[in-house]
Coordinates of N, CA, C and O in Angstrom, one line a residue:
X62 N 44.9 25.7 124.8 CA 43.7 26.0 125.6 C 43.9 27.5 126.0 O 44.9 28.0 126.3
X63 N 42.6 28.3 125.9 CA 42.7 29.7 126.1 C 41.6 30.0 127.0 O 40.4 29.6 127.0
X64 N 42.4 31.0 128.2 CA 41.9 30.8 129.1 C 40.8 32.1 129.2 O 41.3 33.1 128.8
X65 N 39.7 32.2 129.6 CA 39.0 33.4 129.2 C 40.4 35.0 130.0 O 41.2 35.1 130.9
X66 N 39.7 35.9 128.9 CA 41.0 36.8 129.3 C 42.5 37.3 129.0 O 43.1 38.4 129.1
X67 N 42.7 36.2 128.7 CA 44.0 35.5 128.1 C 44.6 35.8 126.6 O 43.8 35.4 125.8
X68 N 45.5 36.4 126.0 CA 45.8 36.9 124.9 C 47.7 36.5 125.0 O 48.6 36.8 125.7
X69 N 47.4 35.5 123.7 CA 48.4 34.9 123.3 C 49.2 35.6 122.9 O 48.8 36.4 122.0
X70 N 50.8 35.9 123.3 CA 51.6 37.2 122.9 C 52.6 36.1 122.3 O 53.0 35.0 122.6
X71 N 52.9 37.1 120.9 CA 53.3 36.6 120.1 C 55.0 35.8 120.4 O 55.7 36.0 121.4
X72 N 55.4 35.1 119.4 CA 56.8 34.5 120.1 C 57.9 35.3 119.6 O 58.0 36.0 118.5
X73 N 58.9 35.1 120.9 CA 60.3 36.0 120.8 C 61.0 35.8 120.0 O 61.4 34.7 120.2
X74 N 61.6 36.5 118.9 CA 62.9 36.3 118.2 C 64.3 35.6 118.7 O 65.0 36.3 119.4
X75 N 64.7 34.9 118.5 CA 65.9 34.4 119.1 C 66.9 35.3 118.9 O 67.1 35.8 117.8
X76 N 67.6 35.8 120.1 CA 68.8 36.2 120.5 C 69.8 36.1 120.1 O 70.4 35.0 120.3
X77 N 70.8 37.4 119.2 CA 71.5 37.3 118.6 C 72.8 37.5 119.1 O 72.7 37.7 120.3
X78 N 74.2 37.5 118.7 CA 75.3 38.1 119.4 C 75.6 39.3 119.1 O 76.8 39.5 119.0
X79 N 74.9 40.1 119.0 CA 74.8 41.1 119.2 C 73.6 41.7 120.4 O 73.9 42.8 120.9
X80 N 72.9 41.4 120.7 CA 72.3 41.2 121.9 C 72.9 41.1 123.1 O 72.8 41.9 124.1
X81 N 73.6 39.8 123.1 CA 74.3 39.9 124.0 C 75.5 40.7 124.2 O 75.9 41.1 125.3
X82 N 75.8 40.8 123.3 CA 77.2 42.0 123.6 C 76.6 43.2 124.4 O 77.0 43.6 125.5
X83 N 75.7 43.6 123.7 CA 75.2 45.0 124.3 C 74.4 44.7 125.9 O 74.5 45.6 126.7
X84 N 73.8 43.4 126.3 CA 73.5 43.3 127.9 C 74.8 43.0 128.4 O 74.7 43.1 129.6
X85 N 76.0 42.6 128.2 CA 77.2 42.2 128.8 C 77.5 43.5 129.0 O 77.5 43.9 130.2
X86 N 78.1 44.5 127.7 CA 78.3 45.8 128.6 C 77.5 46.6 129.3 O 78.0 47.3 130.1
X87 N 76.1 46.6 129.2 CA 75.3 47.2 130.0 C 75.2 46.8 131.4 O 75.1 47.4 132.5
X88 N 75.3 46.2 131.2 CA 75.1 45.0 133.0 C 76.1 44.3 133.1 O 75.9 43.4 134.0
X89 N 77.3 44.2 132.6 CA 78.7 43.7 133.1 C 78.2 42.0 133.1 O 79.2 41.2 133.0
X90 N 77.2 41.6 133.2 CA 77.3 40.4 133.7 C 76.2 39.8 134.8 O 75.4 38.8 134.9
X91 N 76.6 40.9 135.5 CA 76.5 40.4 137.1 C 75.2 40.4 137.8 O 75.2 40.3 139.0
X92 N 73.8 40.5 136.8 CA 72.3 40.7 137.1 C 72.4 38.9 136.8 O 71.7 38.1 137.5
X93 N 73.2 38.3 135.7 CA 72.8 36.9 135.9 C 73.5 35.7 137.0 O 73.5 34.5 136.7
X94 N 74.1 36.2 138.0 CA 74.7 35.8 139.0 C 74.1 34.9 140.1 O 73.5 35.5 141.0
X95 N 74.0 33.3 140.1 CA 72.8 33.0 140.7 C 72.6 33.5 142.3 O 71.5 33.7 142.9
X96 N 74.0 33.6 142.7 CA 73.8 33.8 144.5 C 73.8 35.8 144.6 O 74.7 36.4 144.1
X97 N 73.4 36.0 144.9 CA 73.4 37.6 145.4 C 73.6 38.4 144.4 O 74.5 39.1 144.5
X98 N 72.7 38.5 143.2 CA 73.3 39.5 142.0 C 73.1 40.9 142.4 O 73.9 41.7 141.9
X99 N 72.2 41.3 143.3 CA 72.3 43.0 144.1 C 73.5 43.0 144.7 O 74.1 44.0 144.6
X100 N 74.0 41.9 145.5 CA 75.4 42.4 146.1 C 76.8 42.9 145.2 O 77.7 43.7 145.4
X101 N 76.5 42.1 144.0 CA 77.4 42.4 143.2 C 77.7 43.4 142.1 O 78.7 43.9 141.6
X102 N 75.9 43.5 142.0 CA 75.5 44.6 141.1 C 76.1 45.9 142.1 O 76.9 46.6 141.5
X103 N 75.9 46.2 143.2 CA 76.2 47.4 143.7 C 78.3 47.6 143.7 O 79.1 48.5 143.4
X104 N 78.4 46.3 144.1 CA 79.8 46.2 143.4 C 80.5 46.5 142.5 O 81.7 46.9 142.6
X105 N 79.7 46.3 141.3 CA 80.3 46.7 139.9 C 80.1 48.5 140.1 O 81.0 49.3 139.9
X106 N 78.8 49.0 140.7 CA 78.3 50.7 140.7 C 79.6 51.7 141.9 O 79.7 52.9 142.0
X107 N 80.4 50.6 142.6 CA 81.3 51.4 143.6 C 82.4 51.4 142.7 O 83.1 52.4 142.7
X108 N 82.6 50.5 141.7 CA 83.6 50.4 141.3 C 83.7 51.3 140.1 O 84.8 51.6 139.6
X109 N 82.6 51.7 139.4 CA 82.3 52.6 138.9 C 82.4 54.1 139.4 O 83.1 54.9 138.7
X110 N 81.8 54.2 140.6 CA 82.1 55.5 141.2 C 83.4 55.7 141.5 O 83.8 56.9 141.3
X111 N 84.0 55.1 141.7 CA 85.5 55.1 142.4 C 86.6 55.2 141.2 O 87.6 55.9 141.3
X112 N 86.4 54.8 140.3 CA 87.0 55.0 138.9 C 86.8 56.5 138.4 O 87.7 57.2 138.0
X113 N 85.5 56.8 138.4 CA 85.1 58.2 137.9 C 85.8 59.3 139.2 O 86.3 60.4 139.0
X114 N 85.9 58.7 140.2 CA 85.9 60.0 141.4 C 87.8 60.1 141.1 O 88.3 61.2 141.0
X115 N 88.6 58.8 140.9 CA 89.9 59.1 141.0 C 90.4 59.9 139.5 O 91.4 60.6 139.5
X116 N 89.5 59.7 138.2 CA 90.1 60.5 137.3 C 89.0 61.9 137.6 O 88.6 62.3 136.5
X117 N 88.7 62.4 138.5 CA 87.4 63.3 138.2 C 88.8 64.5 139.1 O 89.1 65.7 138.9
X118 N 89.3 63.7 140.1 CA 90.3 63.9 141.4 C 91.4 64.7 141.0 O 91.7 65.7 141.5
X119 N 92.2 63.9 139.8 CA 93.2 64.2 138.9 C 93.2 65.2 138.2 O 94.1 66.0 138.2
X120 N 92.1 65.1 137.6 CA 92.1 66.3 136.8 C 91.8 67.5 137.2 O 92.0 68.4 136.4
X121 N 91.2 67.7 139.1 CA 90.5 68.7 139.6 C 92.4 68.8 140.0 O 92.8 70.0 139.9
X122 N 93.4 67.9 140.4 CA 94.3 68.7 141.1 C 95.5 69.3 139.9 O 96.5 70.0 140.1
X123 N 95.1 68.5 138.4 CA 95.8 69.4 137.2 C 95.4 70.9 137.1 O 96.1 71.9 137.4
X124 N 94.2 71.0 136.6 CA 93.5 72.3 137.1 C 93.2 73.1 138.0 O 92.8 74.3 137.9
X125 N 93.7 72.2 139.3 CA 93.5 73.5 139.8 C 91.9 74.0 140.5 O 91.6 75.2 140.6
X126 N 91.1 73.2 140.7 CA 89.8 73.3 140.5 C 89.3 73.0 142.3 O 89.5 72.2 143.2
X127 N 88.3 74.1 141.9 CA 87.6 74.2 143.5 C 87.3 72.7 144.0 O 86.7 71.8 143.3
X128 N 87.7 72.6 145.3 CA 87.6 71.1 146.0 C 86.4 70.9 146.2 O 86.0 69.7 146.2
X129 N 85.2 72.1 146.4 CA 83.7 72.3 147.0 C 83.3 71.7 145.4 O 82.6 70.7 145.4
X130 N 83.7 72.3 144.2 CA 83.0 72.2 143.0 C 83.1 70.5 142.7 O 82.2 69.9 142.2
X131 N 84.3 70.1 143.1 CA 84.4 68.6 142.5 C 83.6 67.9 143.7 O 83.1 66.8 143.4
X132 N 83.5 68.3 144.6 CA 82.7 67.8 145.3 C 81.3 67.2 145.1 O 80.9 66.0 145.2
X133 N 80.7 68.5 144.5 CA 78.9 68.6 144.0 C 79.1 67.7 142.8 O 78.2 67.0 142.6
X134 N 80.4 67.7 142.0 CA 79.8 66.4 140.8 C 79.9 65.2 141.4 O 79.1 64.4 141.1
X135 N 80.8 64.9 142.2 CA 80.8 63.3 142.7 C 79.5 62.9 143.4 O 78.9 61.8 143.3
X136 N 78.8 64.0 144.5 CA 77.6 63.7 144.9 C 76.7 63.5 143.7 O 75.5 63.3 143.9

């Protein structure tokens, strides 16, 4: 039955594993989490930051590198 207005969109391809591989590392996972996936999502983004800030850290104190400068990239 078609309802006035209404435009039948065509059907989805089924989902390959390769599909999923690519939203697994995109999104870790954690968007399909049924209780709190924003709490977790921001979880996975600290842990993210926090990985980039400690090798970002390292290499500013190998170098030698203005503390103000490493600063502006972590902001």
């Amino acid at each position: 039955m078609v309802i006035a207005g209404q435009v039948d969109a065509p059907p989805r391809p089924a989902r390959s594993a390769r599909d999923y591989c690519a939203l697994a590392i995109a999104t870790c996972g954690v968007g399909y989490i049924p209780i709190a996936p924003g709490t977790f999502g921001s979880m996975v983004g600290i842990g993210i930051y926090l990985g980039f800030r400690s090798v970002l850290l390292t290499l500013a104190a190998r170098n030698r590198w203005n503390a103000l400068e490493v600063s502006y990239v972590l902001v």
